[in-house]
Coordinates of C-alpha atoms (C1' of nucleotides) in Angstrom, one line a residue:
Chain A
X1259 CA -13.9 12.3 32.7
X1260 CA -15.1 9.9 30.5
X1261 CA -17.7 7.0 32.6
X1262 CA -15.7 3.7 32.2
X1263 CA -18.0 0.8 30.4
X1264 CA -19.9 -0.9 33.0
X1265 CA -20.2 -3.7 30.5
X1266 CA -17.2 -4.6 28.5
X1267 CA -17.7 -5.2 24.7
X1268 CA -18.5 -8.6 24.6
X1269 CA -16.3 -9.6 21.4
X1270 CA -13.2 -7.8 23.9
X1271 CA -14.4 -10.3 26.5
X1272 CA -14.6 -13.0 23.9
X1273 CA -11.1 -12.7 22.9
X1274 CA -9.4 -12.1 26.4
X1275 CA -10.3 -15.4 27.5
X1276 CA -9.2 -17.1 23.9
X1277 CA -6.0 -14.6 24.9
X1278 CA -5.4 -16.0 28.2
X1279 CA -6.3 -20.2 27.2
X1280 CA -3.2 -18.9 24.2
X1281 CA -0.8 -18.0 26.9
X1282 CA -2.0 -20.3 29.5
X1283 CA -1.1 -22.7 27.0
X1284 CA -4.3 -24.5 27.1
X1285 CA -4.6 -23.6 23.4
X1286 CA -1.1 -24.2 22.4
X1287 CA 0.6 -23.3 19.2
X1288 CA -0.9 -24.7 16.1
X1289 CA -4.1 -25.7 17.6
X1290 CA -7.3 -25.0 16.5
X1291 CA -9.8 -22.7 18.4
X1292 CA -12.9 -23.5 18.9
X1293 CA -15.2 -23.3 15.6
X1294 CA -17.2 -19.8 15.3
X1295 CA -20.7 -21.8 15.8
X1296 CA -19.0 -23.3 19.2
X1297 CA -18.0 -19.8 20.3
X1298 CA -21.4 -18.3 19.6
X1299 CA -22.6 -21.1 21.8
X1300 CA -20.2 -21.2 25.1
X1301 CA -20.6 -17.2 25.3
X1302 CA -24.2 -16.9 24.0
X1303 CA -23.2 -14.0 21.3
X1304 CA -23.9 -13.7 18.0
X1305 CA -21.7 -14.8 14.9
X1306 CA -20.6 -11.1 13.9
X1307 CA -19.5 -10.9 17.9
X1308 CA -17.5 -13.7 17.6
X1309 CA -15.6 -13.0 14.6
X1310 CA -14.9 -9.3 15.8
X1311 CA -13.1 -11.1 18.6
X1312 CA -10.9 -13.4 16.6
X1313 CA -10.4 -10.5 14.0
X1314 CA -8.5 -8.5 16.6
X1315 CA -6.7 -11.7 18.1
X1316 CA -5.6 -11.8 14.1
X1317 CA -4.6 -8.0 14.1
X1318 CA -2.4 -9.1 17.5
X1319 CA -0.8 -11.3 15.6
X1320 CA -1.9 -14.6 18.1
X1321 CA -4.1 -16.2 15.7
X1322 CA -4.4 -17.2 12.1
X1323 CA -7.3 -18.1 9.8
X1324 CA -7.6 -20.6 6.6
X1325 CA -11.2 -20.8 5.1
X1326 CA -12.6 -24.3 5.1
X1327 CA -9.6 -25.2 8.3
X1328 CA -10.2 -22.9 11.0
X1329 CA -8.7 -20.3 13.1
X1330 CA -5.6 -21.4 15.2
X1331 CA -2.9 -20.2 17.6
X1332 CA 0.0 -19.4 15.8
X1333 CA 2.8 -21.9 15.5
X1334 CA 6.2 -21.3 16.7
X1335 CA 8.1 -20.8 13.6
X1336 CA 11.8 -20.4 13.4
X1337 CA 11.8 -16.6 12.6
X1338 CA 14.6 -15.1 10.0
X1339 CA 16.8 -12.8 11.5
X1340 CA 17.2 -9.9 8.3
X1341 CA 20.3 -8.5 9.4
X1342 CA 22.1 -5.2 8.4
X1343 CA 25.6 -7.4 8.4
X1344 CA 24.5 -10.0 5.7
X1345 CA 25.7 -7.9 3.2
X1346 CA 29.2 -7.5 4.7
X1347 CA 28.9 -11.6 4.4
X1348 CA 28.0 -11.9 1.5
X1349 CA 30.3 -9.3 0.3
X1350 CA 33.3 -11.2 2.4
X1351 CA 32.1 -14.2 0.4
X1352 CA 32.4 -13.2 -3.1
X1353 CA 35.7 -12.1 -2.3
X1354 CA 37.1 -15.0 -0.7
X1355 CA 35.3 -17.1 -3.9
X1356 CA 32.5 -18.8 -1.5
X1357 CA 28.8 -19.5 -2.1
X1358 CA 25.9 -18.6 -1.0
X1359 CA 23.5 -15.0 -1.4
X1360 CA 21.8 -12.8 1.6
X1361 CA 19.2 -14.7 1.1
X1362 CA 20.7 -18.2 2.3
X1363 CA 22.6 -16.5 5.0
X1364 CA 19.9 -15.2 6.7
X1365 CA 17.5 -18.8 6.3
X1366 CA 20.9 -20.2 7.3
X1367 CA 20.0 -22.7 5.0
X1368 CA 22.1 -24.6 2.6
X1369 CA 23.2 -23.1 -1.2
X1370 CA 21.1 -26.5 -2.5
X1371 CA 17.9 -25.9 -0.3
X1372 CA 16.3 -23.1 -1.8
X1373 CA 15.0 -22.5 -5.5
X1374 CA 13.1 -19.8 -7.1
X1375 CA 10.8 -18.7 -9.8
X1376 CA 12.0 -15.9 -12.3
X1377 CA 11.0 -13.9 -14.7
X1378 CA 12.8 -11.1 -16.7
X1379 CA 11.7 -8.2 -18.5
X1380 CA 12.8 -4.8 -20.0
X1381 CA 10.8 -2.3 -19.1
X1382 CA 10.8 1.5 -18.7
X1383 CA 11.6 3.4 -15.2
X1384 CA 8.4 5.0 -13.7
X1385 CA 8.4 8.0 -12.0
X1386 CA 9.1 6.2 -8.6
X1387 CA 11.9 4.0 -9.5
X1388 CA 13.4 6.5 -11.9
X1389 CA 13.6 9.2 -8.8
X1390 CA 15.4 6.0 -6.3
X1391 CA 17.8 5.4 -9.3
X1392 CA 18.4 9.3 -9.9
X1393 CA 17.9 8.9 -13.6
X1394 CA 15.4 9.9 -15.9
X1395 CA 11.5 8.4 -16.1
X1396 CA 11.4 5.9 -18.8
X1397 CA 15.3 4.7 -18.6
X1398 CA 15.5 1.1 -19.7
X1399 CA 15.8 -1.5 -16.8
X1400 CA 16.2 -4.8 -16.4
X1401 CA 13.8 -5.6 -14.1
X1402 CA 14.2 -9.3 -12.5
X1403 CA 11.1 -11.1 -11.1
X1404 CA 12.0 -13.5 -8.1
X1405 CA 9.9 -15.8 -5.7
X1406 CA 12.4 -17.5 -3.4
X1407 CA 11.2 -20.6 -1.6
X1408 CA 13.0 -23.2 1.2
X1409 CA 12.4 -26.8 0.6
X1410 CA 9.2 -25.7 -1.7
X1411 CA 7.8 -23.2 0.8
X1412 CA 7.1 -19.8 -0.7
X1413 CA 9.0 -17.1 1.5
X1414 CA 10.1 -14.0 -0.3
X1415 CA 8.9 -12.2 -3.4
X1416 CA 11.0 -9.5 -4.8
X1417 CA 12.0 -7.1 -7.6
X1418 CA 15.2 -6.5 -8.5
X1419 CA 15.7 -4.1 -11.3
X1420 CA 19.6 -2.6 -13.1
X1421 CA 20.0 0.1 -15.6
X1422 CA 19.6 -2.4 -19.3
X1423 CA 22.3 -0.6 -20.4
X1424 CA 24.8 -1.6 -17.8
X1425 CA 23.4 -5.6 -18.1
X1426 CA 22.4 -5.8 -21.4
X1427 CA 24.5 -8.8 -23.1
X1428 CA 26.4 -9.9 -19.8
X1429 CA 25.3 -12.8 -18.3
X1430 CA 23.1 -11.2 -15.5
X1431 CA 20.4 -10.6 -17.9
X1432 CA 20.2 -14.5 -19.0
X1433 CA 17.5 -15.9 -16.6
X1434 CA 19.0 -19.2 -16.6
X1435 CA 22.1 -17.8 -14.6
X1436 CA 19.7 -17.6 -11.9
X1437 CA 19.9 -18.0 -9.0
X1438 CA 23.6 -16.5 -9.2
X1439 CA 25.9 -17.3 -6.5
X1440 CA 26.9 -14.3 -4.3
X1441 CA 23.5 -12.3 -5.6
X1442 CA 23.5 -9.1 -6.7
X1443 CA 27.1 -8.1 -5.0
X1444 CA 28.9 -10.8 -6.6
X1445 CA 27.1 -9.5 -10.0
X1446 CA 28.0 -6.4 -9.9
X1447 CA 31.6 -6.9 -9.4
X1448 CA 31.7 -9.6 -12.1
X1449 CA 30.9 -5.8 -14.4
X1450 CA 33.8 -4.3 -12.1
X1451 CA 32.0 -2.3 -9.5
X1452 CA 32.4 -3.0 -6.3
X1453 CA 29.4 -2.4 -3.6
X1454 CA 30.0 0.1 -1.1
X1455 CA 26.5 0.8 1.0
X1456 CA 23.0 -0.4 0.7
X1457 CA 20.2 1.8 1.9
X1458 CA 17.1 -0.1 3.2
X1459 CA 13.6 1.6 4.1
X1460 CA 11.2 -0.9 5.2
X1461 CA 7.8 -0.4 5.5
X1462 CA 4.7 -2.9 6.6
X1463 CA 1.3 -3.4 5.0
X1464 CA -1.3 -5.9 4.3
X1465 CA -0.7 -8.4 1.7
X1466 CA -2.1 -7.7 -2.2
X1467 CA -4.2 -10.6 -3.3
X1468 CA -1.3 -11.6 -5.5
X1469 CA 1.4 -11.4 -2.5
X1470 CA -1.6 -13.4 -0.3
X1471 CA -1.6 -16.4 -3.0
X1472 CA 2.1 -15.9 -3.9
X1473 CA 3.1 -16.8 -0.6
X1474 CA 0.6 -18.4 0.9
X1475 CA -0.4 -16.0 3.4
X1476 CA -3.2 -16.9 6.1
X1477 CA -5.7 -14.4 6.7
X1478 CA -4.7 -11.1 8.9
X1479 CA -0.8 -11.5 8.4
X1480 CA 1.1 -8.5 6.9
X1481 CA 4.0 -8.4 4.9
X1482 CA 7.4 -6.3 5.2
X1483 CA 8.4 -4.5 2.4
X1484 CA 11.8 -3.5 2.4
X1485 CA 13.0 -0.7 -0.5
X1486 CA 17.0 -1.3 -1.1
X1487 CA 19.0 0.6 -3.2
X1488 CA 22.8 -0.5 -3.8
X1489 CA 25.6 2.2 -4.2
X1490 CA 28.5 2.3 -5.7
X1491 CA 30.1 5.4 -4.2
X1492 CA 27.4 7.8 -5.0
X1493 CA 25.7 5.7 -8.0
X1494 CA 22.6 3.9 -7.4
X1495 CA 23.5 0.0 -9.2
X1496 CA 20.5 -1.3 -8.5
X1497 CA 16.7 -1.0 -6.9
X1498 CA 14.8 -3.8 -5.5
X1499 CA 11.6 -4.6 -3.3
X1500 CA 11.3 -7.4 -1.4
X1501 CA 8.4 -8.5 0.4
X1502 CA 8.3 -11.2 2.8
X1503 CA 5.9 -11.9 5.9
X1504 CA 6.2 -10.0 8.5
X1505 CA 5.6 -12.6 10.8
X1506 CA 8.5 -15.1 9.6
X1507 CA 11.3 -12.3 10.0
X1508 CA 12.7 -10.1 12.2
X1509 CA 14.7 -6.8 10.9
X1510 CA 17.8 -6.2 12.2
X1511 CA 20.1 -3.2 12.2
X1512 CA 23.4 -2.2 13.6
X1513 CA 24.6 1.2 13.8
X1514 CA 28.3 1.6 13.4
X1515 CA 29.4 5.3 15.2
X1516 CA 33.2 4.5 15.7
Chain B
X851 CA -8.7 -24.5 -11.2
X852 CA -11.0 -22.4 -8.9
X853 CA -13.9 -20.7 -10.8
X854 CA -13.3 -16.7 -10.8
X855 CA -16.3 -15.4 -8.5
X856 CA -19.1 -14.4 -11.3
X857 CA -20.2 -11.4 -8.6
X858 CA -17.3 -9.5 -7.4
X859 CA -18.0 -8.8 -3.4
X860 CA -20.4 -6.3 -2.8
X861 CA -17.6 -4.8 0.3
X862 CA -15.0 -4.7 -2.7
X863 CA -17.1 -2.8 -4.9
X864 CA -17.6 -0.4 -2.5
X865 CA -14.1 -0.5 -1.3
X866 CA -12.4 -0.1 -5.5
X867 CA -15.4 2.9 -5.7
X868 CA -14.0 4.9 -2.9
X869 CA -10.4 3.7 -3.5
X870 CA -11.1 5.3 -6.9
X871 CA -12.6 8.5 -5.9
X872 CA -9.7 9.0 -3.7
X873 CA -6.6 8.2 -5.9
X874 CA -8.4 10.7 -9.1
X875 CA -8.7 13.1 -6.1
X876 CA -12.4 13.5 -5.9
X877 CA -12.2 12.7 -2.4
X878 CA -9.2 15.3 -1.8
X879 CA -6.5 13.9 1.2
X880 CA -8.2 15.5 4.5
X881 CA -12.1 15.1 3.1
X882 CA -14.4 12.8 5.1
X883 CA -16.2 10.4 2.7
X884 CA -19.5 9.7 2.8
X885 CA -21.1 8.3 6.1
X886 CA -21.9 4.9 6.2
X887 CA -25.7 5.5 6.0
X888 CA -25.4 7.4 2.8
X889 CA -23.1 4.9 1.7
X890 CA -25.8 2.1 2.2
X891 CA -27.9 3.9 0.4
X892 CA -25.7 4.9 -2.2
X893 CA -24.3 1.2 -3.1
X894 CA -27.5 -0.4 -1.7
X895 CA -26.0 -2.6 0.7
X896 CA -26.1 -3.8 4.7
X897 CA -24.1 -1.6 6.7
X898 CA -22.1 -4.3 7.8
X899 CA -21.2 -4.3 4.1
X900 CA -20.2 -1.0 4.1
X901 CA -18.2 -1.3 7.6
X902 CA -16.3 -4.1 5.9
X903 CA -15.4 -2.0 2.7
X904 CA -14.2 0.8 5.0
X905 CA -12.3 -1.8 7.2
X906 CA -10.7 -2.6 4.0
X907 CA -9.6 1.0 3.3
X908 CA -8.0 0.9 6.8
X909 CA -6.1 -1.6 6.4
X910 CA -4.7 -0.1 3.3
X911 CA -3.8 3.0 5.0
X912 CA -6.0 4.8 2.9
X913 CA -8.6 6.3 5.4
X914 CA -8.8 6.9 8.8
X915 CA -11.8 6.7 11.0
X916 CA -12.7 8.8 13.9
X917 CA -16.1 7.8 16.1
X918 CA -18.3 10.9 15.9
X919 CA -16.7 12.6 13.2
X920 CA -16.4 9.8 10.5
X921 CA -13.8 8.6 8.2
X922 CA -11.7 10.8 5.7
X923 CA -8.9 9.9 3.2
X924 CA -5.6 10.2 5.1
X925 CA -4.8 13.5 4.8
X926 CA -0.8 14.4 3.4
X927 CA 1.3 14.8 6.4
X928 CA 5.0 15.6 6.8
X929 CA 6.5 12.3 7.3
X930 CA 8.8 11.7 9.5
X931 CA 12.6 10.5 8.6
X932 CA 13.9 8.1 10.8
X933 CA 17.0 7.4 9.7
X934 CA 20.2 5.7 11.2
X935 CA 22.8 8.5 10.7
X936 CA 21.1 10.3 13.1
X937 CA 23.3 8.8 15.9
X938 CA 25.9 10.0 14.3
X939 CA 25.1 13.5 14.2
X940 CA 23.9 13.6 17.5
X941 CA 27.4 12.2 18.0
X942 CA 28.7 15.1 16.7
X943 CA 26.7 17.3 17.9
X944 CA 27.6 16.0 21.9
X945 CA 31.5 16.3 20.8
X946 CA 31.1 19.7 19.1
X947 CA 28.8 21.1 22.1
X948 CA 25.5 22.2 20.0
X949 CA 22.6 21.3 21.0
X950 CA 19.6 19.1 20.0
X951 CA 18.5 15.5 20.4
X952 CA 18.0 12.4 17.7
X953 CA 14.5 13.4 18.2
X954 CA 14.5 17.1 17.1
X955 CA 16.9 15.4 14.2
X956 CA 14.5 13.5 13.0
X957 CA 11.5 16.0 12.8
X958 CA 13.7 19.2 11.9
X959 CA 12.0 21.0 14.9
X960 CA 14.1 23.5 17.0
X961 CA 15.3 22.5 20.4
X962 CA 12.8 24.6 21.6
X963 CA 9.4 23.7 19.8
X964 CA 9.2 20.4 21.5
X965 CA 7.8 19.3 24.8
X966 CA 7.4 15.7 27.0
X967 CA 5.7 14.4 30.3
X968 CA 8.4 11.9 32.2
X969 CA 8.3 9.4 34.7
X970 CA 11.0 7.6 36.1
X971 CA 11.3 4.4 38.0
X972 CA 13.4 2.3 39.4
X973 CA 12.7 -1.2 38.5
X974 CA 14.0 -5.1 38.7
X975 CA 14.6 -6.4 35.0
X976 CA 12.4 -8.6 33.6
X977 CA 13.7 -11.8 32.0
X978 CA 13.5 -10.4 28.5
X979 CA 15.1 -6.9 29.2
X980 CA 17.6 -8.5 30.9
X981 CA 18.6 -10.7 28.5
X982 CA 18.9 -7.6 26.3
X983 CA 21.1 -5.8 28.5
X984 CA 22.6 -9.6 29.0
X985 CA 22.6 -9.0 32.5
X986 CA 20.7 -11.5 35.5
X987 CA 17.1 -10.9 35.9
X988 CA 16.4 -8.6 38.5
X989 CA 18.7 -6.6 38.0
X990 CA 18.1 -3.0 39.0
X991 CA 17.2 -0.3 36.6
X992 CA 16.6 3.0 35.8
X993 CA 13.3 3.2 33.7
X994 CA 12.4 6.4 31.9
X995 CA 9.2 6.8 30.7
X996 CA 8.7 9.2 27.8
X997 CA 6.0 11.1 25.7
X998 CA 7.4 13.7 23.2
X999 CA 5.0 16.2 21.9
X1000 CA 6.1 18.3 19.2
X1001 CA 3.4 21.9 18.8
X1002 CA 1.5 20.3 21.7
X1003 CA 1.2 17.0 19.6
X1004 CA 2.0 13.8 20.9
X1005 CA 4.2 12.1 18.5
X1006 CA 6.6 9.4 20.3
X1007 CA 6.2 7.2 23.6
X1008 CA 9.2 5.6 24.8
X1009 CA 10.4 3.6 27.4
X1010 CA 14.5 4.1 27.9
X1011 CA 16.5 1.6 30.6
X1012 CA 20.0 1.5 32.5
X1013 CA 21.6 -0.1 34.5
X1014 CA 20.5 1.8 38.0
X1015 CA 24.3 1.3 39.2
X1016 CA 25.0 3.3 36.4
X1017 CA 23.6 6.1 37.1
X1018 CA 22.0 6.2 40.8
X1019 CA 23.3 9.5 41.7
X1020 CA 23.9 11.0 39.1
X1021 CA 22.1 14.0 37.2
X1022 CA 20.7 11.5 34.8
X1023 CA 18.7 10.0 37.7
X1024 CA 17.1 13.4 38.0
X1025 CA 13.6 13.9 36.2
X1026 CA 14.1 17.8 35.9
X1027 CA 17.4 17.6 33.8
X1028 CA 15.1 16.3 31.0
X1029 CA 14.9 17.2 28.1
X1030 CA 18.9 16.8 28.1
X1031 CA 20.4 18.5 25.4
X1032 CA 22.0 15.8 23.2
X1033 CA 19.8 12.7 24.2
X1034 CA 21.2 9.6 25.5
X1035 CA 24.7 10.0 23.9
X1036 CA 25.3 12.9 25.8
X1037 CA 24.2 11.2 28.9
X1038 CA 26.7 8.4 28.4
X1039 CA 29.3 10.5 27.7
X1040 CA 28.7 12.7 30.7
X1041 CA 29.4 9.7 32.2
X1042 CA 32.3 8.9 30.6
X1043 CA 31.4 6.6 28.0
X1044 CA 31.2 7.0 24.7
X1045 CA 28.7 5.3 22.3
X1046 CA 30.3 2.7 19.4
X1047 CA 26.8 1.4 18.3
X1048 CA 23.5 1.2 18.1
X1049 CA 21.6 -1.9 17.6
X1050 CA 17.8 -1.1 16.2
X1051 CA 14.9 -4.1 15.6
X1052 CA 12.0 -2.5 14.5
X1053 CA 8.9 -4.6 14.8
X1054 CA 5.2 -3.0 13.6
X1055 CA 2.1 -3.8 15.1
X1056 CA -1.8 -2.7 16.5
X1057 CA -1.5 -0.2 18.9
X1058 CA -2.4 -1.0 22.5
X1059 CA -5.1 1.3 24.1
X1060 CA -3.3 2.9 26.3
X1061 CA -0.9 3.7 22.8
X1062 CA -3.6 4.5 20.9
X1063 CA -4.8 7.1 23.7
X1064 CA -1.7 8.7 24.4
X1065 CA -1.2 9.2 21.0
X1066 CA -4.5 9.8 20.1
X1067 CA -4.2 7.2 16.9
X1068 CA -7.1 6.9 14.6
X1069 CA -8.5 3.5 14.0
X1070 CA -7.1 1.1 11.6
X1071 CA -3.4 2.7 12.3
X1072 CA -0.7 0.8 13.1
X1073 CA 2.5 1.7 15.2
X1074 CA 6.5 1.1 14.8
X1075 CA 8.1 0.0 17.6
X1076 CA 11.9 0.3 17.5
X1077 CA 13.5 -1.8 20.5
X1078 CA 16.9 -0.2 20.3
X1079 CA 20.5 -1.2 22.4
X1080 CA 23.3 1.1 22.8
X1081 CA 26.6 -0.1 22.6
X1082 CA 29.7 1.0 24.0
X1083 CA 31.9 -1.7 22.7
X1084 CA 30.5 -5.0 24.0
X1085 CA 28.5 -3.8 26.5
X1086 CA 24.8 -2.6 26.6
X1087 CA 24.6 0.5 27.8
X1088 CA 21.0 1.2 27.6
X1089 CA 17.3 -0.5 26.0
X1090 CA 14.8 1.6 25.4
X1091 CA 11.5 0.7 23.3
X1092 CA 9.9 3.9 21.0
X1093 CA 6.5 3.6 19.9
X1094 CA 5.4 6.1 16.9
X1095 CA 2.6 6.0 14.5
X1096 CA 3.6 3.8 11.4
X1097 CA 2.1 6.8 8.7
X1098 CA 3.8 9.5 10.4
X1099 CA 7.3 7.8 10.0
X1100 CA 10.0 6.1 7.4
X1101 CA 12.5 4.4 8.4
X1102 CA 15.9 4.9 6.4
X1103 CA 18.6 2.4 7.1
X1104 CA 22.2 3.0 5.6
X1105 CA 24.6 0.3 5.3
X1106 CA 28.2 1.0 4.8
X1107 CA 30.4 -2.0 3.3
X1108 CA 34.1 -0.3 2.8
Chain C
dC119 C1' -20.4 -35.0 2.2
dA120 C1' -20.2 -32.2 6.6
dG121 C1' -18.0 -28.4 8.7
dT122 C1' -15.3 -24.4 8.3
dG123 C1' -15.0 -19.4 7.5
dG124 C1' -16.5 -15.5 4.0
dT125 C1' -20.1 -12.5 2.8
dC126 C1' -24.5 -10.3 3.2
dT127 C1' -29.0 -8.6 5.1
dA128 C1' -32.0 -5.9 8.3
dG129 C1' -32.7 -4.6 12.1
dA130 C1' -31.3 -2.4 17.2
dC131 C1' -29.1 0.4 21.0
dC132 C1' -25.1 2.9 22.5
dA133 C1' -21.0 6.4 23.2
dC134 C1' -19.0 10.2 21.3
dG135 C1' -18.1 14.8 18.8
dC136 C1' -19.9 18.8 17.2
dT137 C1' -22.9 22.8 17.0
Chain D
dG27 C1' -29.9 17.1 20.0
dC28 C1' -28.4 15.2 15.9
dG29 C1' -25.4 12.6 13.2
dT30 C1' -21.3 9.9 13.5
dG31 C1' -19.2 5.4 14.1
dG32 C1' -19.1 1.2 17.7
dT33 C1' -21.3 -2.8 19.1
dC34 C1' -24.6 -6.6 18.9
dT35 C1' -28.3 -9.7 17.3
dA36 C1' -30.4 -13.4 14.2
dG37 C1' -30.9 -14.9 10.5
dA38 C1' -29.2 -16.5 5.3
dC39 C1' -26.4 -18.4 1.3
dC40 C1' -21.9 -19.3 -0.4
dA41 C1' -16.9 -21.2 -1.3
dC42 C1' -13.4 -23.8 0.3
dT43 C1' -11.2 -27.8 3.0
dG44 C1' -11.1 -32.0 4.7
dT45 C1' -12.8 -37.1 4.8

DNA sequence: CAGTGGTCTAGACCACGCT
DNA sequence: GCGTGGTCTAGACCACTGT
């Protein structure tokens, strides 16, 4: 039997009562903590002491951190719902002629509010995106560049990428036709195939430097990475990542078994 | 236009070296790296510097550290497929008679090579489970408390709910009957319901201690938990939350559109 | 500019795993 | 018992953010 600490760590004791002032409310959303120079002084610790403490209220997920700002509880945020049926949606859209993409159903924001960044290129299929398309390495893709923002903020960067042969000289592969009403579904059926399953595998990690400026991310905040692959039947149309932060969405998933 | 740092940071140096030595394979998945004394003397840096380098390779999911023994590139392990058609096969597998649950499913381990510890309780429902079951708080349940081990390993910690009225009386109520071939499906449908869907939110986070004990995670790993509802038509059979170390499983999401 | 967090140093004592 | 990482101290200089 291992002898329980008489003495707790002091940086745990440091951040339960920053914990408890969070969810008593005393610190509510948005606000600033304390500086680290006042938290070395009200519990008499060192500097390294303190920022062990706010660096695991970060890896909970209850604080944030911008250099020059401060640390501060984290804001209640309307949090995006990413569910399995937007695709049904946006399927159900392009057939009844509507607007909209996955994307602005599941901000539930309007067609107008939301622009984006792209960038195109043609490029060969690594090893890794050749085996999730089930084609050869160095197949020709058109891979699409996107960083999706709502009224100007950055929220989702992904990668969208098609066989070049299937796009080449259609519309889909003129940038200026994005963004596309109806997304990727409705441009695949304006080349005649019709989407029949999307397979998602989503994983979590820390933000590259580039995803951290891309999107703004504060310090200690991971991002979602979600791998889709569109079917036709049995043929894989099209491979995309998408990265967003994982504390502005929530994944959702239903499981049909009837 | 902020001037590119002239000196890269020492802990990134240190961090790109041994992120380097590990992706060429001189540090083969499995081998400790250096300890952080030899790596202060190596790089010629505070320990503090080196702790933050290795933090970094954490946080990457590149190495795992374990007090005592010392920190090691994350050694290849089977990975886990957690995928959503396994509700249908267990499905199957309850109406054809075999058999199995989604767990052994998932980790294509016999029936028999698997172990748990259980604890039920009967319990009011909190506000939030309740409003998953969409039932009044206070509402009596039927908690199960889980830990599945598979070789003596512990892999999974879950916490599974119904409605106590459900099953009060009945063999499910009964800590001995598990593990119960077939899982929760077969449960229900001993019961004379059958399940029509499953509804799955995975959300990833730190692991609490009392997680990272039971599982024995190394530090700097993260855990998936699932929060999951079963359906039988409108009505929410059962809530359970599953807890499983987020390098030891991917999850696989298939959506069908026709 | 003052104040914030980011990085770095050079010590120290401790709990834990292995042999 | 020895070597590992975990925790803690007390300094220092820097970059970035706001006013």
């Amino acid at each position: 039997m291992p002898t329980p600490r008489q003495q707790p760590r002091r940086y745990r004791q440091v951040a339960d009562e920053l914990r408890r002032r969070i969810e008593a409310g005393t610190t509510p959303p948005g606000a600033l903590l304390p500086s680290e120079s006042t938290l070395m002084a009200e519990f008499s610790v060192a500097r390294g002491t303190v920022r062990e403490a706010l660096a695991l209220l970060r890896s909970e997920g209850l604080v944030l951190t911008e250099v020059g700002r401060g640390t501060y509880a984290r804001p209640i945020v309307p949090v995006r719902r990413v569910a399995s049926d937007r695709y049904r949606k946006e399927l159900e859209q392009v057939r009844s002629g509507e607007l909209g993409t996955s994307f602005t159903v599941d901000q539930q924001v309007d067609w107008s509010a939301y622009s984006l960044d792209k960038e195109f290129r043609e490029v060969p299929a690594t090893a890794a995106i050749a085996d999730l398309f089930g084609v050869e390495p160095g197949t020709m893709l058109l891979e699409r560049h996107f960083l999706f923002r709502t009224h100007g903020v950055p929220q989702q960067m992904s990668v969208s990428r098609m066989p070049l042969e299937l796009v080449a000289g259609t519309p889909i592969a003129v940038p200026e036709n994005e963004p596309w009403p109806g997304g990727n579904t409705a441009q695949l059926h304006s080349l005649g195939h019709t989407v029949t399953s999307i397979r998602e595998r989503p994983t979590w990690r820390m933000p590259t430097q580039e995803e951290t400026e891309a999107l703004r991310i504060p310090g200690g905040v991971s991002v979602v990475v979600i791998t889709r692959q569109t079917y036709v039947h049995d043929w894989v149309a099209e491979v995309a990542h998408i990265v967003m932060r994982a504390d502005r969405v929530e994944l959702d998933y239903l499981i049909h078994l009837d």
